[in-house]
């Protein structure tokens, strides 16, 4: 399989004909060879997007027509769901059913934002007799989007759909670890009638294509989804051109379980929140805060679940697939070692699976680290693997304090039958989303999503995301 870039409505090679290889993490086998965007390709893509903004075909299109194109994209994503899910599963390693969900969520983003394309309205502002004042919400222009490898089609659609709905043109740079479905999204856009340049897709490395895009003077907005360190660097590059940025960064999100919760329900929710996508989810519930009196019962349930999980190649639809790369697998392994050295005990998993048939892939067992204390590195740092750090607490005050003792603030979960307790804690938690007796990692197209503290700023998903892709122009008329 050889893949090209998509620039100005055409499939093109990189300017220097360079390529990179993409591997299937289930086996380490070569999956595809992909054109590697250079700085020149970034220039070409940004120019194509600028030209699309200035064109009648995109810049001058009726908003309802933008919506129609996006609805066709949603329908095409659904028609091709099985093919796209299989590709996502091979590229990223995730179980097929999770990849199927990702494709449905991607389709839903296009459908959701298609519906608002012709309803992005301004206000009239009363200034008194003789004046008419109104605002227009105009597209911000060229939106650069840099996305990670963990949910390529879902996160690709999450930023592209609101940007297109608002009338922006997009340059999308997927991760070199998993670029395949972002390219399919670009192709589907063209098939469904997006004019040339409205959506350009340029896989490449962070150090070349990523920096060239983030520091490009021709972009008008940047949405970055990835790690904190790269996010900080990217925000500085954009700042040099006074380009506004949405930062969707990492997390160390707590699931807080009280002794009065339905512990079976909580065990299911806590387990899915950490082991979905092998823990490689920004909003993974990677810390469990459990009320001391429920500790033994809950850990027993979680350990039984972890032990029963089938680990294997994504396309065989196991309960958990591989880690994205050898490097990331080694990081996960290193953190388990750090945790045990710090005094944590392994209550499930803790290493690579022993099954010889998995030998070539990058697998790790679903792992529970017990007796973790709030300041240990495994309780503070994002591991980005299937490792749950379990911490005990005695009362609501302490739960709130431990939950907030983190540089991150992305998502949190509260499990209790007492709504007063749940609401008291929800108001104390510093995180962009709070779930009560459920945990919504992944989906939630309609719900504003984003970080407090170092988890980022700005909001994706939901109608709030349109604020990033529009700018307000005030028009004031004096007529008497
Ligand atoms: P990463 O920061 O290494 O890379 C993210 C993207 O940035 C990739 O496309 C990469 O090529 C690009 N990049 C790398 N260096 C760059 C540079 N110097 N300049 C410009 N671009 C550069 O992150 P990752 O390993 O791909 O993803 C994992 C991280 O992403 C985790 O921290 C995770 O929590 C976070 N994440 C956040 C969200 C969210 O919505 N908040 C969602 C998914 C992942």
Coordinates of C-alpha atoms and ligand atoms in Angstrom, one line a residue, residues 146-150 155 158 173-176 204-207 210-211 214 224-228 230 234 237 248-251 282 382 384 410 449 455, ligand 1:
X146 CA -2.2 18.6 14.3
X147 CA -3.5 15.3 15.6
X148 CA -2.1 12.3 17.5
X149 CA -2.1 8.6 16.7
X150 CA -4.5 7.3 19.3
X155 CA -9.9 13.2 16.5
X158 CA -13.6 16.2 15.8
X173 CA -1.4 16.8 9.8
X174 CA -1.9 13.3 11.2
X175 CA 0.7 11.5 13.2
X176 CA 3.3 9.5 11.4
X204 CA 4.6 13.8 8.1
X205 CA 6.8 14.0 11.1
X206 CA 6.4 16.4 13.9
X207 CA 9.9 17.8 13.5
X210 CA 4.5 19.7 12.3
X211 CA 6.8 22.6 13.0
X214 CA 2.6 25.4 13.5
X224 CA -3.2 20.9 18.5
X225 CA -4.0 17.6 20.1
X226 CA -1.1 15.8 21.7
X227 CA 1.3 15.8 24.6
X228 CA 2.0 18.8 27.0
X230 CA 4.9 19.4 22.2
X234 CA 3.6 24.5 19.2
X237 CA 5.5 28.9 17.4
X248 CA -6.1 19.5 23.7
X249 CA -3.4 17.9 25.9
X250 CA -2.9 15.0 28.2
X251 CA -4.5 13.8 31.4
X282 CA -6.1 11.3 26.7
X382 CA 0.6 10.2 32.2
X384 CA -0.4 6.3 28.3
X410 CA -9.3 16.7 31.7
X449 CA -14.5 18.7 25.9
X455 CA -4.7 19.5 30.0
Ligands
LIG1 P1 2.7 14.1 20.4 O1 2.6 15.4 21.2 O2 4.0 13.4 20.4 O3 2.2 14.3 18.9 C1 1.0 14.8 18.5 C2 1.1 15.4 17.1 O4 2.1 16.5 17.2 C3 1.6 14.4 16.1 O5 0.9 14.7 14.9 C4 3.1 14.7 16.0 O6 3.6 14.4 14.7 C5 3.1 16.2 16.1 N1 4.3 16.8 16.6 C6 5.3 16.2 17.3 N2 6.3 17.1 17.5 C7 6.0 18.2 17.0 C8 6.6 19.5 16.9 N3 7.8 19.8 17.4 N4 5.9 20.5 16.2 C9 4.7 20.3 15.7 N5 4.1 19.1 15.7 C10 4.7 18.1 16.4 O7 1.5 13.1 21.0 P2 1.1 11.7 20.7 O8 2.2 10.7 21.3 O9 0.8 11.5 19.2 O10 -0.3 11.5 21.4 C11 -0.3 11.2 22.8 C12 -0.6 12.5 23.6 O11 -1.7 13.2 23.1 C13 -0.9 12.2 25.0 O12 -0.3 13.1 25.9 C14 -2.4 12.3 25.1 O13 -3.0 12.6 26.3 C15 -2.7 13.4 24.1 N6 -4.0 13.5 23.6 C16 -4.9 14.5 24.0 C17 -6.2 14.5 23.5 C18 -7.2 15.5 23.9 O14 -8.2 15.7 23.3 N7 -7.0 16.3 25.0 C19 -6.6 13.4 22.7 C20 -5.7 12.5 22.3 C21 -4.4 12.5 22.8

